[in-house]
Short mmCIF file of C-alpha atoms in Angstrom, two decimals:
data_model
loop_
_atom_site.label_atom_id
_atom_site.label_comp_id
_atom_site.label_asym_id
_atom_site.label_seq_id
_atom_site.Cartn_x
_atom_site.Cartn_y
_atom_site.Cartn_z
CA MET A 1467 76.54 80.96 98.00
CA GLU A 1468 78.44 78.34 99.95
CA ASN A 1469 77.18 79.41 103.36
CA LYS A 1470 74.91 76.58 104.55
CA ASN A 1471 72.73 79.13 106.39
CA VAL A 1472 71.84 80.91 103.15
CA ILE A 1473 68.34 80.18 101.87
CA LYS A 1474 67.52 80.32 98.15
CA ALA A 1475 63.93 81.24 97.33
CA THR A 1476 61.89 81.72 94.19
CA ARG A 1477 59.79 84.79 93.52
CA GLN A 1478 56.69 82.78 94.42
CA GLU A 1479 58.21 81.74 97.77
CA ILE A 1480 59.12 85.38 98.55
CA MET A 1481 55.50 86.36 97.91
CA GLU A 1482 54.33 83.59 100.23
CA ILE A 1483 56.71 84.67 103.00
CA LEU A 1484 55.52 88.26 102.74
CA GLY A 1485 51.89 87.33 102.12
CA VAL A 1486 51.63 89.56 99.04
CA THR A 1487 50.52 89.38 95.41
CA PRO A 1488 52.85 89.66 92.38
CA ARG A 1489 51.76 93.27 91.96
CA ASN A 1490 52.47 94.02 95.64
CA LEU A 1491 55.96 92.49 95.42
CA LYS A 1492 56.74 94.52 92.32
CA GLU A 1493 55.77 97.68 94.20
CA ILE A 1494 57.81 96.66 97.25
CA GLU A 1495 60.92 96.14 95.11
CA LYS A 1496 60.33 99.37 93.23
CA LYS A 1497 60.36 101.27 96.55
CA ASN A 1498 63.45 99.33 97.76
CA GLN A 1499 61.46 97.94 100.72
CA LEU A 1500 62.22 94.24 100.19
CA GLN A 1501 64.95 94.10 102.84
CA GLU A 1502 62.73 95.87 105.35
CA ARG A 1503 59.76 93.60 104.70
CA LEU A 1504 61.87 90.43 104.88
CA ASN A 1505 63.45 91.63 108.13
CA ALA A 1506 59.96 92.06 109.59
CA ASN A 1507 59.31 88.40 108.77
CA GLY A 1508 62.55 87.12 110.29
CA TYR A 1509 64.83 87.05 107.24
CA LYS A 1510 67.95 89.00 106.32
CA PHE A 1511 68.00 89.77 102.60
CA ILE A 1512 71.34 89.16 100.83
CA GLU A 1513 70.82 89.55 97.10
CA LYS A 1514 68.63 88.92 94.08
CA VAL A 1515 70.18 87.08 91.13
CA LYS A 1516 68.77 86.71 87.60
CA LYS A 1517 68.81 83.12 86.33
CA GLY A 1518 67.61 82.94 82.74
CA ARG A 1519 64.13 84.44 82.66
CA ASN A 1520 63.62 84.11 86.42
CA TYR A 1521 65.10 85.53 89.61
CA GLU A 1522 66.50 83.78 92.66
CA TYR A 1523 66.45 85.46 96.04
CA TYR A 1524 69.12 84.73 98.62
CA MET A 1525 68.57 85.40 102.31
CA GLU A 1526 69.23 83.97 105.75
CA ILE A 1527 67.31 83.80 109.00
CA ALA A 1528 67.85 86.95 111.06
CA GLU A 1529 69.79 86.23 114.24
CA ASN A 1530 67.79 88.56 116.44
CA ILE A 1531 64.35 87.25 115.51
CA ASP A 1532 62.34 85.22 117.99
CA ASN A 1533 61.86 81.70 116.64
CA GLY A 1534 58.22 81.65 117.69
CA VAL A 1535 57.52 84.86 115.77
CA LEU A 1536 59.35 83.54 112.73
CA LEU A 1537 57.51 80.21 112.76
CA LYS A 1538 54.17 81.99 113.12
CA SER A 1539 55.03 84.10 110.08
CA VAL A 1540 56.06 81.04 108.05
CA LEU A 1541 52.93 79.06 108.95
CA GLU A 1542 50.59 81.94 108.17
CA ASN A 1543 52.25 83.29 105.03
CA VAL A 1544 53.81 80.20 103.44
CA PHE A 1545 51.38 77.43 104.47
CA LYS A 1546 48.29 79.60 105.09
CA VAL A 1547 47.49 77.88 108.41
CA ARG A 1548 46.74 79.12 111.91
CA LYS A 1549 46.63 75.77 113.68
CA TYR A 1550 50.26 76.28 114.67
CA LEU A 1551 50.85 73.27 116.92
CA SER A 1552 48.68 70.86 114.92
CA PHE A 1553 50.38 71.74 111.66
CA SER A 1554 53.81 71.56 113.29
CA GLU A 1555 53.02 68.08 114.60
CA TYR A 1556 51.74 67.08 111.16
CA TYR A 1557 54.82 68.48 109.41
CA THR A 1558 57.12 66.68 111.85
CA ILE A 1559 55.40 63.35 111.17
CA ARG A 1560 55.49 63.76 107.40
CA TYR A 1561 59.13 64.93 107.43
CA VAL A 1562 60.49 62.26 109.80
CA PHE A 1563 58.59 59.38 108.18
CA ALA A 1564 59.65 60.44 104.67
CA LYS A 1565 63.24 61.08 105.70
CA ALA A 1566 63.58 57.76 107.55
CA LYS A 1567 61.54 55.89 104.90
CA TRP A 1568 59.24 54.56 107.61
CA GLN A 1569 55.99 52.88 106.66
CA GLY A 1570 52.62 53.85 108.02
CA ALA A 1571 51.37 57.35 108.86
CA SER A 1572 48.05 57.18 107.03
CA GLN A 1573 46.01 60.37 106.76
CA SER A 1574 43.43 59.04 109.23
CA ALA A 1575 46.12 58.10 111.78
CA ILE A 1576 47.82 61.49 111.51
CA ALA A 1577 44.48 63.30 111.77
CA GLU A 1578 43.67 61.50 115.01
CA LYS A 1579 47.17 62.14 116.38
CA VAL A 1580 47.24 65.90 115.73
CA GLY A 1581 43.55 66.59 116.36
CA VAL A 1582 42.25 67.72 112.97
CA SER A 1583 40.01 66.22 110.29
CA GLU A 1584 41.22 63.79 107.66
CA ARG A 1585 40.26 66.34 105.00
CA THR A 1586 42.58 68.88 106.64
CA ILE A 1587 45.47 66.40 106.47
CA SER A 1588 44.70 65.81 102.79
CA ASN A 1589 44.77 69.57 102.16
CA TRP A 1590 48.08 69.91 104.02
CA ASP A 1591 49.55 67.03 102.00
CA ASN A 1592 48.58 68.84 98.81
CA ILE A 1593 50.24 72.04 100.05
CA LEU A 1594 53.52 70.23 100.78
CA LYS A 1595 53.45 68.53 97.38
CA GLU A 1596 52.67 71.76 95.55
CA LYS A 1597 55.62 73.45 97.24
CA GLY A 1598 57.92 70.58 96.34
CA LEU A 1599 58.65 69.69 99.98
CA ILE A 1600 57.55 66.06 99.65
CA LYS A 1601 56.94 63.79 96.67
CA GLN A 1602 54.77 60.71 96.39
CA ASP A 1603 56.77 57.60 95.52
CA GLY A 1604 54.19 54.86 95.13
CA TYR A 1605 52.37 53.13 97.99
CA TYR A 1606 52.82 50.80 100.93
CA TYR A 1607 50.38 47.83 100.74
CA TYR A 1608 48.86 46.09 103.75
CA LYS A 1609 46.53 43.22 104.65
CA LYS A 1610 44.46 43.38 107.84
CA ASP A 1611 43.16 40.23 109.53
CA MET A 1612 39.57 41.19 110.46
CA ASN A 1613 39.54 38.69 113.32
CA THR A 1614 42.77 39.64 115.07
CA PHE A 1615 43.12 43.12 113.48
CA GLU A 1616 46.78 42.39 112.84
CA GLU A 1617 48.29 44.11 109.81
CA HIS A 1618 51.01 42.75 107.53
CA GLN A 1619 52.73 44.30 104.57
CA ILE A 1620 51.95 42.68 101.22
CA CYS A 1621 53.02 43.17 97.61
CA GLU A 1622 51.15 45.26 95.06
CA GLU A 1623 49.99 42.16 93.18
CA GLU A 1624 48.24 40.68 96.25
CA TYR A 1625 46.56 44.03 96.86
CA SER A 1626 45.40 44.25 93.23
CA SER A 1627 44.21 40.62 93.25
CA TYR A 1628 42.15 41.25 96.39
CA TRP A 1629 40.32 44.20 94.84
CA ARG A 1630 39.79 42.39 91.51
CA ASN A 1631 38.13 39.58 93.44
CA LYS A 1632 36.01 42.03 95.44
CA LYS A 1633 34.86 43.58 92.18
CA TYR A 1634 34.04 40.15 90.74
CA ILE A 1635 31.93 39.25 93.79
CA LYS A 1636 30.02 42.50 93.44
CA ALA A 1637 29.41 41.76 89.78
CA MET A 1638 27.70 38.43 90.65
CA LYS A 1639 24.46 40.27 91.31
CA SER A 1640 24.36 41.42 87.70
CA LEU A 1641 24.87 37.79 86.57
CA GLN A 1642 21.82 36.77 88.57
CA ASN A 1643 19.86 39.55 86.90
CA ARG A 1644 21.09 38.43 83.49
CA TYR A 1645 19.88 34.88 84.23
CA ASP A 1646 16.51 36.23 85.33
CA ARG A 1647 16.26 38.06 82.00
CA GLY A 1648 17.18 34.88 80.13
CA GLU A 1649 20.50 36.24 78.84
CA ILE A 1650 22.58 33.35 80.24
CA THR A 1651 21.79 29.69 80.94
CA TRP A 1652 21.42 27.97 84.28
CA GLU A 1653 24.65 26.07 83.66
CA GLU A 1654 26.54 29.30 83.03
CA LEU A 1655 25.13 30.80 86.21
CA CYS A 1656 26.11 27.70 88.24
CA VAL A 1657 29.70 27.89 86.95
CA ALA A 1658 29.84 31.55 87.93
CA ILE A 1659 28.42 30.78 91.38
CA ALA A 1660 31.03 28.05 91.95
CA GLU A 1661 33.82 30.40 90.91
CA ASN A 1662 32.35 33.13 93.07
CA GLU A 1663 32.34 30.89 96.14
CA GLU A 1664 36.02 30.11 95.68
CA ILE A 1665 36.84 33.79 95.21
CA ARG A 1666 34.70 34.74 98.20
CA ARG A 1667 36.73 32.42 100.42
CA SER A 1668 39.97 34.01 99.17
CA VAL A 1669 38.93 37.46 100.45
CA GLU A 1670 36.97 36.40 103.51
CA GLY A 1671 38.22 37.64 106.87
CA LYS A 1672 40.70 40.15 105.56
CA TYR A 1673 40.90 43.67 104.21
CA CYS A 1674 43.63 45.02 101.92
CA PHE A 1675 44.52 48.68 101.75
CA ARG A 1676 47.33 50.99 100.73
CA ILE A 1677 49.01 54.09 102.15
CA LYS A 1678 50.76 56.72 100.08
CA LYS A 1679 54.53 56.60 100.31
CA TYR A 1680 56.18 60.02 100.52
CA ILE A 1681 59.82 60.92 100.15
CA ILE A 1682 61.71 64.14 100.82
CA ASP A 1683 62.74 66.22 97.83
CA ALA A 1684 66.49 66.31 98.44
CA LEU A 1685 66.83 69.38 96.23
CA ASN A 1686 64.48 71.47 98.36
CA VAL A 1687 66.65 72.65 101.28
CA THR A 1688 63.84 74.68 102.83
CA CYS A 1689 62.12 71.41 103.78
CA LYS A 1690 64.75 70.78 106.45
CA ASP A 1691 64.87 74.47 107.42
CA TYR A 1692 61.16 74.41 108.31
CA PHE A 1693 61.63 71.21 110.33
CA GLU A 1694 64.56 72.68 112.27
CA LEU A 1695 62.54 75.79 113.08
CA ILE A 1696 59.59 73.68 114.27
CA LYS A 1697 61.94 71.69 116.52
CA LYS A 1698 63.25 74.89 118.12
CA VAL A 1699 59.75 76.13 118.92
CA PHE A 1700 57.65 73.04 119.57
CA LEU A 1701 59.98 70.15 120.41
CA THR A 1702 58.74 69.75 123.99
CA ASP A 1703 55.11 70.04 122.88
CA ILE A 1704 55.41 67.53 120.05
CA GLY A 1705 57.61 64.98 121.82
CA LEU A 1706 58.14 61.58 120.24
CA GLU A 1707 54.71 59.98 120.60
CA TYR A 1708 54.14 60.16 116.85
CA ILE A 1709 56.65 57.31 116.40
CA GLU A 1710 53.91 54.89 117.48
CA LEU A 1711 52.37 55.45 114.04
CA LYS A 1712 55.34 53.62 112.54
CA LYS A 1713 54.45 50.13 111.35
#
C-alpha cells in the first residue's frame, strides 16, 4: 500500500462513511455490496485485510466524484453535521493552528468566527478527539490587562499562582465568619487581612486564563485528507480571515 492516495480505514470508520450500524455493514459485506456502497459515497474500494483480530479497509477517493458531493457525505456520515460551511471553517482553523503550532483559537473565538455556539465548538472538538484527528497537548497560558485589554503569554506557574490567590481571597469571607463565631482571635484575623490585602494587590487589574493546546495526530492520515477536500470545496468561502485569531 505505497500509493499515497490510498486511504486506510477501520471498520468503525467504514460504518461512519456509510452511515450504517455494525449489523448493517455485516449484511452489506455478506451481499458483496461494499464496493457499490463506497462508490456511492465517493470512494473506490481496493481490499479488506485482516490484521490480528481486526480488519483494515483500503480505498481511494473516486476520480469521477464531485468534491462537493463527497464532502457533504463525509460531513454527514463521519462527523454527523449539516452545518457544512461552519464546520469546514472550524475544521480548517483547528487543523491549521494545530499543524503550525500557533497559539490562540479559543472555543469562544472560533464560535464567533464561524457563527455557531461555544457548546457546538466543544462538541466538535470532542468529535475530532474521539476520531483521533487531534490530540490535546497541554495548554497555552495568558494574562490579560483589564485596563488595556492587552494579552501576554505567561508560564503555568504564574497562572496557577493567580488562581490560588483568587481562591485565598474568596476564602477570607469564611475567616470573618470564623471570627464572628469566636473560632479565631482578632490578632489572627488581622494577620489574615494584611496577607489578603497583599494578595489582592497581586491579582488586581488582571485576569489569567488558559486555552487548550491541540496537535495533529501524525499517524492519522485522514486528518489531512479531510482538510484537502475542504480546501477544494470551500477555499474561496473560508479565505484566510481566521488567521487573525492567531496570538
